[in-house]
Amino acid sequence: MIERYSWAPVGGVVGKRYIPIVRVSFHSEKACYQLKGSLQEDKAQDPTDQVLSVTTQKTLDAPAGTMNIVLAGDKWFRSQLIQTNDLVVVQMGYKTVKGEELSTVMVGLIDRVRRTRSVDGGMTTSVQARDFGKIFIKSNIKFYPEITGGTNKFFLTENGWLAIAKYFQSDSVAKGSPAVILDIIMRFILPQLNGVKWTVWDELKTEPVAKQVDVTNIVRYNFAAVPIFLPQFFSLDRYEGSLWNLMERTSSKPFTELFIDVREPLEAWNPGNNPRVVNETIEQSSDQSKAKFPKGEGYYPFPRFPFGKDNSVVSVFLRNTPFSKDAWDKLQIHVVTAEDVIDEDLSYSDDEHYNLFWAGTTINPFGIDLKRVAPPVMNKSAVERYGLSPLEVEIEGLAMDPSKPEDTIKLELMSKAYTLKLKEWFENNHKFLNGSMTVRGKGGYKIGQRLQASGIMKEFYIESVTQTFNVFEGWTTTLQLTRGRDYKPAVKAASMPKGSKDTDKKPMTTKTTAEVKGKYYTVQRGDSLWSIAFKHYGNGSDWTKIWEANKDMLVNRDARNASQKGKYIYVGQILKIPGG
């Protein structure tokens, strides 16, 4: 049963480019309640209707994203139509002349439903929820020897760790990479720690049939091959606590990133050259080995259950931290122009500046002091300027054979290699721009992607995404950004005026004056004379050369350019790029 609760019909669509819209779906046992909110520009708001505001936040370092949804009135609270642990889906987008363009922002489970009352605002129902990271936080491995009865639930077993150890007995696991161990956790341990069934409705059908699904129907996973080998007894033996903490210990941060998110199928699963969450080799255990369990234990059913208009899927991802150039270049890119930016707060800071680095393990099969054979690496000049600021990373266990003396060399080489990785990744933190940027709402922004700000010629790493929708104020996206640095945009071949010969059309791939002499450039969206000069000369301050060569045309097009030199340029204008 689908009950669609719609906001007032959207009017005045013709001629309007963007009308923000949000859809929130609550999947309960009896029905799927579809609520809608949109920004009305041509008529007064009716605060007694359904969705008043939605805020979602997803951060790379936090296991669970959060949602806060405010509904008008207390009907939802009083009638208990929606309850805790019901599944909720949030979609955001725009209504255009072509129809609704929606992205699935978050899928999760309700934590709390509460009613608030005020003299000015009347009654509202507030729904707080978390994404499926909640499952991994609340799934705890616990042992109670006094509880018997043959149960196979890990948290009730009398046999303690022995009940789990059978899954880690093969040689490939005993000396496996993080992906191998995480694969075992996803296939065998998680389903037994959480056997909850949720009622899910296919929102795209008018008369759908409710489906009972569990965590294996909803949460998928892709784990990259990580060149660190961990013996399971270091990370897992006699462990008790949160499943997510166990997975983080196994993943060997900061050399990897482990996170849960909702992504469109092409980004999450496409094996081709399109941008993916994991832009590298997928560990065989996390994809192909699942086919070895067509039925029963260790089986992840297919098809997976998708959500939203874009059929997004909920997945757990493990990937190598993408700060090497090759991995960085493969990240999906979002480009923002000056007209997209509402507010920004960026700065340089030495709060996380490091100048001495070491990675290794003090607990190893050989009992050696690894720091003596693989000493830390120090940036002496940085120490003299900032003072000593060490960064040590303890890799909990490395799979080496004590009976093989040559493995001491492997341990030493691994420590040195990862020490250099730390230095490469974190040595220049104080030279990167960090901060936040609030832009026009867009549901496609995801953690772990790249953002290019064409106006300031910087690109960033997206650490956190906050979506804020309000029926009275509109929709914005706030991005927490790190590792801001210069980037060189791809130079497109310049558009030539009519009559030019094909032999004159040479690609502008260098910045020498001889190469750019007599060439032309067609103004693109977001361009300025400064950014155009940077593209062609490598120095934005050379914009005056372009101004002097084109000032008559620019002033004739917009008289304001006479007093504000070259500030007003327009898409499609052809500018001459002088040779200097």
Coordinates of C-alpha atoms in Angstrom, one line a residue:
M1 CA 0.0 0.0 0.0
I2 CA 1.4 3.4 -1.0
E3 CA 0.0 6.5 0.5
R4 CA 1.3 9.6 -1.2
Y5 CA 1.0 12.8 0.8
S6 CA 1.7 15.6 -1.6
W7 CA 2.4 19.3 -1.1
A8 CA 0.2 21.7 -2.9
P9 CA 0.6 21.3 -6.7
V10 CA 3.6 23.1 -8.1
G11 CA 2.5 26.0 -10.3
G12 CA 4.3 28.4 -12.6
V13 CA 6.8 25.8 -13.9
V14 CA 7.1 27.3 -17.3
G15 CA 10.0 29.7 -17.5
K16 CA 11.4 28.6 -14.1
R17 CA 14.7 26.9 -14.2
Y18 CA 14.9 25.4 -10.6
I19 CA 12.2 24.6 -8.1
P20 CA 13.7 22.7 -5.2
I21 CA 11.8 19.6 -4.1
V22 CA 12.2 16.9 -1.5
R23 CA 10.6 13.5 -1.1
V24 CA 10.6 11.6 2.1
S25 CA 9.3 8.0 2.3
F26 CA 8.6 6.1 5.5
H27 CA 8.4 2.3 5.0
S28 CA 6.2 1.0 7.8
E29 CA 4.6 -2.5 8.2
K30 CA 1.2 -1.3 7.0
A31 CA 2.1 1.3 4.3
C32 CA 4.7 3.4 2.7
Y33 CA 4.0 7.1 3.5
Q34 CA 5.3 9.3 0.7
L35 CA 5.6 12.9 1.9
K36 CA 6.7 15.8 -0.3
G37 CA 7.9 19.4 0.2
S38 CA 8.8 22.0 -2.4
L39 CA 9.7 25.7 -2.5
Q40 CA 6.7 27.7 -3.8
E41 CA 7.5 31.0 -5.4
D42 CA 4.1 32.1 -6.6
K43 CA 1.8 31.4 -3.6
A44 CA 1.9 31.6 0.1
Q45 CA 3.2 28.7 2.1
D46 CA 0.8 26.5 4.1
P47 CA 2.7 25.5 7.3
T48 CA 0.0 22.9 8.1
D49 CA 1.1 20.7 5.2
Q50 CA 3.6 17.9 5.3
V51 CA 7.4 18.3 5.1
L52 CA 8.7 21.6 6.6
S53 CA 12.4 20.9 6.6
V54 CA 15.0 18.1 6.0
T55 CA 18.6 18.1 7.1
T56 CA 21.0 15.3 6.4
Q57 CA 24.7 15.0 7.2
K58 CA 27.3 12.5 6.0
T59 CA 30.9 12.6 7.2
L60 CA 33.8 10.4 6.0
D61 CA 35.1 9.6 9.4
A62 CA 31.8 9.0 11.1
P63 CA 30.3 5.5 10.6
A64 CA 26.7 6.7 10.5
G65 CA 25.1 9.7 8.6
T66 CA 22.2 11.6 10.3
M67 CA 18.8 12.8 9.2
N68 CA 16.4 15.3 10.9
I69 CA 13.0 15.6 9.3
V70 CA 10.3 18.1 10.5
L71 CA 6.7 17.4 9.7
A72 CA 3.8 19.9 10.2
G73 CA 1.3 19.0 12.9
D74 CA 1.3 16.1 15.4
K75 CA -0.6 13.6 13.4
W76 CA 2.4 11.4 12.8
F77 CA 3.3 11.4 16.4
R78 CA -0.2 11.0 17.8
S79 CA -1.3 8.2 15.5
Q80 CA 2.0 6.4 15.5
L81 CA 1.9 5.8 11.8
I82 CA 5.7 5.8 11.8
Q83 CA 7.8 4.2 14.5
T84 CA 11.4 3.7 15.5
N85 CA 13.5 1.4 13.4
D86 CA 11.2 1.9 10.4
L87 CA 13.1 2.5 7.2
V88 CA 13.2 6.0 5.7
V89 CA 14.4 7.2 2.3
V90 CA 15.3 10.9 1.5
Q91 CA 15.4 12.1 -2.0
M92 CA 16.3 15.7 -3.1
G93 CA 16.3 17.5 -6.4
Y94 CA 14.5 20.0 -8.6
K95 CA 11.3 20.2 -10.5
T96 CA 11.9 21.5 -14.0
V97 CA 10.0 21.7 -17.3
K98 CA 11.3 18.2 -17.9
G99 CA 9.9 16.8 -14.7
E100 CA 11.4 15.9 -11.3
E101 CA 15.2 15.2 -11.2
L102 CA 15.9 13.5 -7.9
S103 CA 18.9 12.0 -6.2
T104 CA 18.7 9.6 -3.3
V105 CA 20.6 11.4 -0.5
M106 CA 20.3 9.0 2.3
V107 CA 18.6 5.7 3.3
G108 CA 18.4 4.8 7.0
L109 CA 16.4 3.8 10.1
I110 CA 14.4 6.0 12.5
D111 CA 15.9 6.6 15.9
R112 CA 13.3 8.9 17.4
V113 CA 9.9 10.4 16.7
R114 CA 9.0 13.3 18.9
R115 CA 6.4 16.1 19.1
T116 CA 7.3 19.7 19.8
R117 CA 5.0 22.6 20.6
S118 CA 5.5 26.4 20.6
V119 CA 3.3 29.4 20.8
D120 CA 4.6 30.8 17.5
G121 CA 5.1 27.7 15.5
G122 CA 2.3 25.4 16.6
M123 CA 2.9 21.7 16.7
T124 CA 5.4 19.8 14.7
T125 CA 6.7 16.2 14.5
S126 CA 10.4 15.7 14.4
V127 CA 11.9 12.5 13.1
Q128 CA 15.5 11.7 13.8
A129 CA 17.2 8.9 11.9
R130 CA 20.6 7.5 11.0
D131 CA 21.8 5.7 7.8
F132 CA 22.7 2.0 7.8
G133 CA 25.9 2.7 9.7
K134 CA 23.6 2.5 12.7
I135 CA 23.4 -1.3 12.1
F136 CA 27.2 -1.7 12.4
I137 CA 27.4 0.5 15.5
K138 CA 24.6 -1.3 17.4
S139 CA 25.7 -4.8 16.3
N140 CA 27.9 -5.9 19.2
I141 CA 29.9 -9.1 19.6
K142 CA 29.3 -10.2 23.2
F143 CA 29.7 -13.6 24.9
Y144 CA 27.6 -14.8 27.8
P145 CA 28.8 -18.3 28.9
E146 CA 26.1 -18.6 31.5
I147 CA 23.4 -18.6 28.8
T148 CA 23.2 -22.0 27.1
G149 CA 20.7 -23.7 24.9
G150 CA 22.5 -24.3 21.7
T151 CA 21.8 -20.9 20.2
N152 CA 24.1 -19.9 17.3
K153 CA 23.8 -16.2 18.1
F154 CA 27.4 -15.0 18.7
F155 CA 26.3 -12.6 21.5
L156 CA 24.6 -15.5 23.4
T157 CA 27.1 -18.3 22.8
E158 CA 28.7 -20.1 25.7
N159 CA 31.7 -21.0 23.6
G160 CA 33.0 -17.5 23.2
W161 CA 35.3 -16.8 20.4
L162 CA 35.4 -20.4 19.3
A163 CA 32.0 -20.0 17.7
I164 CA 33.5 -17.4 15.4
A165 CA 37.0 -18.7 14.9
K166 CA 35.8 -21.4 12.5
Y167 CA 35.2 -18.8 9.8
F168 CA 38.9 -17.6 10.1
Q169 CA 40.6 -21.0 9.9
S170 CA 41.6 -21.1 6.2
D171 CA 45.1 -20.1 5.3
S172 CA 43.8 -17.3 3.0
V173 CA 42.2 -15.6 6.0
A174 CA 44.9 -16.4 8.6
K175 CA 47.3 -14.3 6.5
G176 CA 44.8 -12.2 4.6
S177 CA 44.5 -8.6 3.6
P178 CA 41.9 -6.3 5.2
A179 CA 39.4 -7.1 2.4
V180 CA 39.6 -10.8 3.1
I181 CA 38.7 -10.4 6.8
L182 CA 36.0 -7.8 6.1
D183 CA 34.4 -10.1 3.6
I184 CA 34.1 -12.8 6.3
I185 CA 32.6 -10.3 8.7
M186 CA 30.0 -9.2 6.1
R187 CA 29.0 -12.7 5.0
F188 CA 29.0 -14.6 8.2
I189 CA 29.1 -12.4 11.3
L190 CA 26.9 -9.4 10.5
P191 CA 23.8 -11.5 9.4
Q192 CA 23.9 -13.4 12.7
L193 CA 24.3 -10.3 14.8
N194 CA 21.4 -8.6 13.1
G195 CA 18.5 -10.7 11.9
V196 CA 15.9 -7.9 11.8
K197 CA 13.4 -8.0 9.0
W198 CA 12.1 -4.7 7.5
T199 CA 9.1 -4.1 5.4
V200 CA 10.0 -2.3 2.2
W201 CA 7.7 -1.1 -0.6
D202 CA 8.5 -0.6 -4.2
E203 CA 7.7 3.1 -4.5
L204 CA 7.7 3.1 -8.3
K205 CA 4.6 0.8 -8.4
T206 CA 1.1 2.0 -7.9
E207 CA 0.0 -1.3 -6.2
P208 CA 3.2 -2.8 -4.8
V209 CA 3.5 -5.9 -2.6
A210 CA 5.4 -5.4 0.6
K211 CA 8.6 -7.2 0.9
Q212 CA 10.3 -8.5 4.0
V213 CA 14.0 -7.9 3.7
D214 CA 17.0 -8.2 6.0
V215 CA 20.5 -6.6 6.1
T216 CA 21.8 -8.8 3.4
N217 CA 19.1 -7.6 1.0
I218 CA 19.9 -4.0 1.6
V219 CA 23.6 -3.5 2.4
R220 CA 26.1 -4.6 -0.3
Y221 CA 29.8 -4.2 -0.2
N222 CA 32.9 -3.6 -2.4
F223 CA 36.4 -4.0 -0.9
A224 CA 39.6 -3.0 -2.7
A225 CA 42.8 -4.9 -2.6
V226 CA 45.0 -3.4 0.1
P227 CA 48.7 -4.4 0.1
I228 CA 48.8 -5.0 3.9
F229 CA 48.5 -8.5 5.3
L230 CA 47.0 -9.0 8.7
P231 CA 47.0 -12.2 10.8
Q232 CA 43.4 -12.5 12.1
F233 CA 44.5 -13.3 15.6
F234 CA 46.0 -9.8 16.1
S235 CA 42.7 -8.0 15.1
L236 CA 40.1 -10.5 16.1
D237 CA 41.1 -12.9 18.8
R238 CA 38.8 -12.6 21.8
Y239 CA 37.4 -9.3 20.6
E240 CA 34.2 -8.0 22.2
G241 CA 32.5 -4.7 21.2
S242 CA 31.0 -2.9 18.3
L243 CA 31.2 -4.6 14.9
W244 CA 32.1 -1.2 13.3
N245 CA 35.1 -0.8 15.7
L246 CA 36.3 -4.3 14.7
M247 CA 36.0 -3.4 11.0
E248 CA 37.9 -0.2 11.5
R249 CA 40.7 -2.0 13.3
T250 CA 40.9 -4.5 10.5
S251 CA 40.9 -1.8 7.7
S252 CA 44.3 -0.3 8.7
K253 CA 43.5 3.4 8.7
P254 CA 44.7 5.9 7.5
F255 CA 46.1 3.9 4.6
T256 CA 42.5 3.0 3.7
E257 CA 39.1 4.5 3.9
L258 CA 36.1 2.5 5.2
F259 CA 32.7 4.0 4.9
I260 CA 29.0 3.3 4.3
D261 CA 27.0 5.4 1.8
V262 CA 24.2 5.3 -0.8
R263 CA 25.4 5.6 -4.4
E264 CA 23.9 5.3 -7.8
P265 CA 24.4 1.8 -9.3
L266 CA 26.8 3.0 -12.1
E267 CA 29.1 4.7 -9.6
A268 CA 29.0 1.8 -7.1
W269 CA 29.2 -1.2 -9.4
N270 CA 30.1 -0.4 -13.0
P271 CA 33.3 -2.3 -13.9
G272 CA 34.2 0.0 -16.8
N273 CA 36.0 3.4 -16.9
N274 CA 33.2 5.5 -15.4
P275 CA 33.8 7.0 -11.9
R276 CA 33.3 4.5 -9.2
V277 CA 33.6 4.6 -5.4
V278 CA 36.4 2.1 -5.5
N279 CA 38.6 3.1 -8.4
E280 CA 41.0 0.1 -8.2
T281 CA 41.2 -3.6 -8.2
I282 CA 38.4 -5.2 -6.1
E283 CA 39.6 -7.9 -3.8
Q284 CA 38.4 -11.3 -5.2
S285 CA 37.0 -12.3 -1.8
S286 CA 34.5 -9.4 -1.8
D287 CA 33.0 -10.0 -5.2
Q288 CA 33.6 -13.4 -6.7
S289 CA 33.7 -15.5 -3.5
K290 CA 30.1 -14.7 -2.8
A291 CA 29.1 -16.8 -5.8
K292 CA 30.5 -19.8 -4.0
F293 CA 27.6 -19.6 -1.5
P294 CA 24.5 -19.8 -3.8
K295 CA 22.3 -20.8 -0.8
G296 CA 22.3 -20.6 2.9
E297 CA 25.1 -19.3 5.1
G298 CA 27.3 -16.7 3.6
Y299 CA 24.8 -16.0 0.8
Y300 CA 24.0 -12.4 -0.3
P301 CA 20.8 -12.6 -2.2
F302 CA 20.3 -11.0 -5.6
P303 CA 18.8 -8.8 -6.8
R304 CA 19.7 -6.2 -4.2
F305 CA 16.9 -3.9 -3.1
P306 CA 17.4 -0.4 -4.7
F307 CA 15.9 2.9 -3.4
G308 CA 14.7 6.1 -4.9
K309 CA 14.0 7.2 -8.4
D310 CA 17.6 6.7 -9.3
N311 CA 17.7 3.1 -8.0
S312 CA 20.5 3.8 -5.6
V313 CA 22.1 1.1 -3.4
V314 CA 23.4 1.1 0.1
S315 CA 27.0 -0.2 0.3
V316 CA 30.0 -0.6 2.5
F317 CA 33.2 0.5 0.7
L318 CA 36.9 -0.1 1.5
R319 CA 39.4 1.6 -0.7
N320 CA 43.0 2.7 -0.5
T321 CA 43.2 6.4 0.6
P322 CA 43.2 8.2 -2.7
F323 CA 46.0 10.7 -2.1
S324 CA 48.4 9.2 -4.7
K325 CA 48.1 11.0 -8.0
D326 CA 46.7 8.0 -9.9
A327 CA 43.9 7.3 -7.3
W328 CA 43.2 11.1 -6.9
D329 CA 42.7 11.5 -10.7
K330 CA 40.1 8.7 -10.8
L331 CA 37.8 10.3 -8.2
Q332 CA 34.5 11.7 -9.4
I333 CA 34.6 15.4 -10.0
H334 CA 32.0 18.1 -9.3
V335 CA 32.6 21.6 -10.7
V336 CA 31.2 24.7 -9.1
T337 CA 31.2 28.2 -10.6
A338 CA 30.9 31.5 -8.8
E339 CA 27.2 31.6 -9.4
D340 CA 26.8 28.3 -7.5
V341 CA 28.6 29.5 -4.4
I342 CA 26.5 31.0 -1.6
D343 CA 29.1 31.2 1.1
E344 CA 32.6 30.0 1.7
D345 CA 35.0 29.9 4.6
L346 CA 38.5 28.7 3.6
S347 CA 41.8 29.0 5.4
Y348 CA 45.4 27.8 5.7
S349 CA 46.2 26.2 9.1
D350 CA 49.0 24.3 10.8
D351 CA 46.6 22.6 13.2
E352 CA 47.3 19.3 11.6
H353 CA 50.9 19.9 10.5
Y354 CA 53.2 16.9 10.9
N355 CA 57.0 16.7 10.3
L356 CA 58.1 13.3 11.7
F357 CA 56.5 10.1 10.4
W358 CA 56.6 6.4 11.3
A359 CA 54.3 3.5 10.5
G360 CA 54.8 0.0 11.8
T361 CA 53.9 -2.4 14.6
T362 CA 55.5 -2.7 18.0
I363 CA 53.8 -6.1 18.4
N364 CA 55.3 -8.5 15.8
P365 CA 56.1 -12.2 15.6
F366 CA 59.9 -11.5 15.8
G367 CA 59.8 -9.4 19.0
I368 CA 62.1 -6.8 17.4
D369 CA 62.1 -3.1 18.0
L370 CA 61.0 -2.1 14.5
K371 CA 61.9 1.6 15.0
R372 CA 65.5 0.7 15.2
V373 CA 65.7 -1.1 11.9
A374 CA 63.1 1.1 10.1
P375 CA 63.5 4.5 11.8
P376 CA 61.1 7.4 11.5
V377 CA 61.5 10.0 8.7
M378 CA 61.8 13.6 9.6
N379 CA 61.5 16.9 7.7
K380 CA 64.2 18.9 9.5
S381 CA 63.4 22.3 7.9
A382 CA 59.7 21.9 9.0
V383 CA 60.8 21.0 12.5
E384 CA 63.0 24.1 12.7
R385 CA 60.0 26.3 11.6
Y386 CA 57.1 24.7 13.5
G387 CA 58.6 22.5 16.2
L388 CA 58.5 18.8 16.3
S389 CA 55.1 17.4 15.4
P390 CA 55.2 13.6 15.1
L391 CA 52.6 11.3 13.4
E392 CA 52.9 7.6 14.3
V393 CA 50.5 5.0 13.0
E394 CA 50.4 1.6 14.7
I395 CA 49.4 -1.2 12.3
E396 CA 47.9 -3.7 14.7
G397 CA 49.3 -6.8 13.1
L398 CA 51.3 -7.9 10.1
A399 CA 51.3 -11.4 8.7
M400 CA 54.9 -12.6 9.0
D401 CA 56.2 -16.1 9.7
P402 CA 58.6 -16.2 12.7
S403 CA 60.1 -19.4 11.4
K404 CA 61.4 -17.5 8.3
P405 CA 64.3 -15.1 9.2
E406 CA 63.9 -13.5 5.7
D407 CA 60.5 -12.2 6.8
T408 CA 62.2 -9.7 9.0
I409 CA 63.3 -8.0 5.8
K410 CA 59.7 -7.9 4.6
L411 CA 58.6 -6.3 7.9
E412 CA 61.3 -3.7 7.6
L413 CA 60.5 -2.9 4.0
M414 CA 56.7 -2.7 4.7
S415 CA 57.4 -0.3 7.6
K416 CA 59.6 1.9 5.5
A417 CA 57.1 2.0 2.6
Y418 CA 54.2 3.0 4.7
T419 CA 56.2 5.6 6.6
L420 CA 57.0 7.3 3.3
K421 CA 53.2 7.1 2.4
L422 CA 52.5 9.0 5.7
K423 CA 55.1 11.6 4.8
E424 CA 53.7 12.0 1.3
W425 CA 50.1 12.4 2.4
F426 CA 50.4 14.5 5.5
E427 CA 53.6 16.5 5.2
N428 CA 52.0 19.4 3.3
N429 CA 48.8 19.7 5.3
H430 CA 49.6 23.3 6.3
K431 CA 49.9 24.3 2.6
F432 CA 46.4 23.0 1.7
L433 CA 43.2 25.1 1.9
N434 CA 40.6 23.7 4.3
G435 CA 37.2 24.9 5.4
S436 CA 33.6 24.9 4.2
M437 CA 31.7 26.0 1.1
T438 CA 27.9 26.4 0.9
V439 CA 26.5 26.0 -2.6
R440 CA 23.2 25.7 -4.4
G441 CA 21.6 22.4 -3.4
K442 CA 22.7 19.3 -5.3
G443 CA 22.0 15.7 -4.3
G444 CA 24.9 14.2 -6.2
Y445 CA 27.6 15.5 -3.8
K446 CA 29.1 12.5 -2.0
I447 CA 31.8 12.1 0.6
G448 CA 35.2 11.0 -0.8
Q449 CA 34.8 12.8 -4.1
R450 CA 36.6 15.9 -5.6
L451 CA 35.3 19.4 -5.9
Q452 CA 36.8 21.9 -8.4
A453 CA 36.1 25.6 -7.8
S454 CA 36.8 27.1 -11.2
G455 CA 36.7 30.7 -10.0
I456 CA 39.7 30.3 -7.7
M457 CA 41.3 27.4 -9.6
K458 CA 41.4 25.1 -6.6
E459 CA 40.3 21.6 -6.1
F460 CA 39.3 19.9 -2.8
Y461 CA 38.5 16.6 -1.2
I462 CA 34.9 16.3 0.1
E463 CA 35.0 15.1 3.7
S464 CA 31.5 15.9 4.7
V465 CA 28.1 16.7 3.0
T466 CA 25.2 18.5 4.7
Q467 CA 22.0 18.9 2.8
T468 CA 19.6 21.5 4.2
F469 CA 16.0 21.9 2.8
N470 CA 13.4 24.3 4.2
V471 CA 10.1 25.1 2.5
F472 CA 10.5 28.8 3.3
E473 CA 14.2 29.2 2.6
G474 CA 15.1 26.8 -0.2
W475 CA 17.8 24.2 -0.5
T476 CA 21.6 24.5 0.1
T477 CA 24.5 22.0 0.3
T478 CA 27.3 22.6 2.7
L479 CA 30.6 20.8 2.0
Q480 CA 33.5 20.4 4.4
L481 CA 36.6 20.5 2.3
T482 CA 40.3 19.5 2.8
R483 CA 43.5 19.3 0.7
G484 CA 42.6 22.3 -1.3
R485 CA 45.3 22.9 -4.0
D486 CA 45.8 24.4 -7.4
Y487 CA 44.7 22.4 -10.4
K488 CA 45.2 22.9 -14.1
P489 CA 41.9 22.6 -16.1
A490 CA 41.8 20.7 -19.3
V491 CA 42.5 23.2 -22.1
K492 CA 39.9 23.0 -24.8
A493 CA 40.7 23.8 -28.4
A494 CA 39.9 27.5 -29.0
S495 CA 36.9 28.4 -31.2
M496 CA 38.2 30.2 -34.3
P497 CA 36.3 32.9 -36.2
K498 CA 34.9 32.1 -39.6
G499 CA 37.4 32.0 -42.4
S500 CA 40.2 30.6 -40.3
K501 CA 42.1 27.7 -41.9
D502 CA 42.2 24.3 -40.3
T503 CA 46.0 24.5 -40.4
D504 CA 45.9 27.3 -37.9
K505 CA 43.9 25.2 -35.3
K506 CA 46.7 23.9 -33.0
P507 CA 45.7 22.7 -29.6
M508 CA 46.8 25.1 -26.9
T509 CA 48.6 22.7 -24.6
T510 CA 51.6 24.9 -23.6
K511 CA 51.9 28.3 -22.2
T512 CA 54.7 29.9 -24.2
T513 CA 54.0 33.1 -26.0
A514 CA 55.1 31.6 -29.3
E515 CA 52.4 28.9 -29.0
V516 CA 49.5 31.2 -28.1
K517 CA 50.4 34.1 -30.5
G518 CA 47.4 35.1 -32.7
K519 CA 45.1 32.5 -31.1
Y520 CA 41.5 33.0 -30.0
Y521 CA 39.4 31.7 -27.0
T522 CA 35.6 31.3 -26.6
V523 CA 34.4 32.4 -23.2
Q524 CA 33.0 29.6 -21.1
R525 CA 30.7 29.6 -18.1
G526 CA 32.5 30.7 -15.0
D527 CA 35.4 32.3 -16.9
S528 CA 37.1 35.6 -15.9
L529 CA 40.0 37.4 -17.6
W530 CA 42.2 36.2 -14.7
S531 CA 41.3 32.5 -15.2
I532 CA 41.6 32.7 -19.0
A533 CA 45.1 34.2 -18.6
F534 CA 46.0 31.5 -16.1
K535 CA 45.0 28.9 -18.7
H536 CA 47.1 30.4 -21.5
Y537 CA 50.0 32.0 -19.8
G538 CA 50.2 30.1 -16.5
N539 CA 49.8 33.4 -14.6
G540 CA 46.5 35.0 -13.9
S541 CA 48.1 38.4 -13.4
D542 CA 48.7 38.5 -17.1
W543 CA 45.0 39.2 -17.7
T544 CA 45.8 42.8 -18.7
K545 CA 47.3 41.5 -21.9
I546 CA 43.9 40.0 -22.9
W547 CA 42.2 43.2 -21.7
E548 CA 44.4 45.4 -23.9
A549 CA 43.8 43.2 -27.0
N550 CA 40.0 43.1 -26.6
K551 CA 39.0 46.3 -24.6
D552 CA 37.3 48.0 -27.5
M553 CA 35.0 45.0 -28.1
L554 CA 34.4 44.5 -24.4
V555 CA 33.4 48.1 -23.7
N556 CA 31.1 48.2 -26.7
R557 CA 29.4 45.0 -25.4
D558 CA 29.1 46.4 -21.8
A559 CA 29.9 50.0 -21.0
R560 CA 30.7 49.1 -17.4
N561 CA 34.0 47.6 -18.6
A562 CA 35.3 51.1 -19.2
S563 CA 35.5 51.7 -15.4
Q564 CA 35.9 48.1 -14.3
K565 CA 38.3 46.6 -16.8
G566 CA 37.1 43.3 -18.2
K567 CA 34.9 42.4 -15.3
Y568 CA 31.8 41.9 -17.5
I569 CA 32.4 39.1 -20.1
Y570 CA 29.8 36.8 -21.5
V571 CA 29.6 33.2 -22.6
G572 CA 30.3 32.8 -26.3
Q573 CA 32.4 35.9 -26.7
I574 CA 35.6 35.3 -28.7
L575 CA 38.7 36.9 -27.2
K576 CA 42.0 37.3 -28.9
I577 CA 44.9 35.8 -26.9
P578 CA 48.0 37.9 -27.7
G579 CA 51.5 36.6 -27.8
G580 CA 52.7 39.1 -25.2

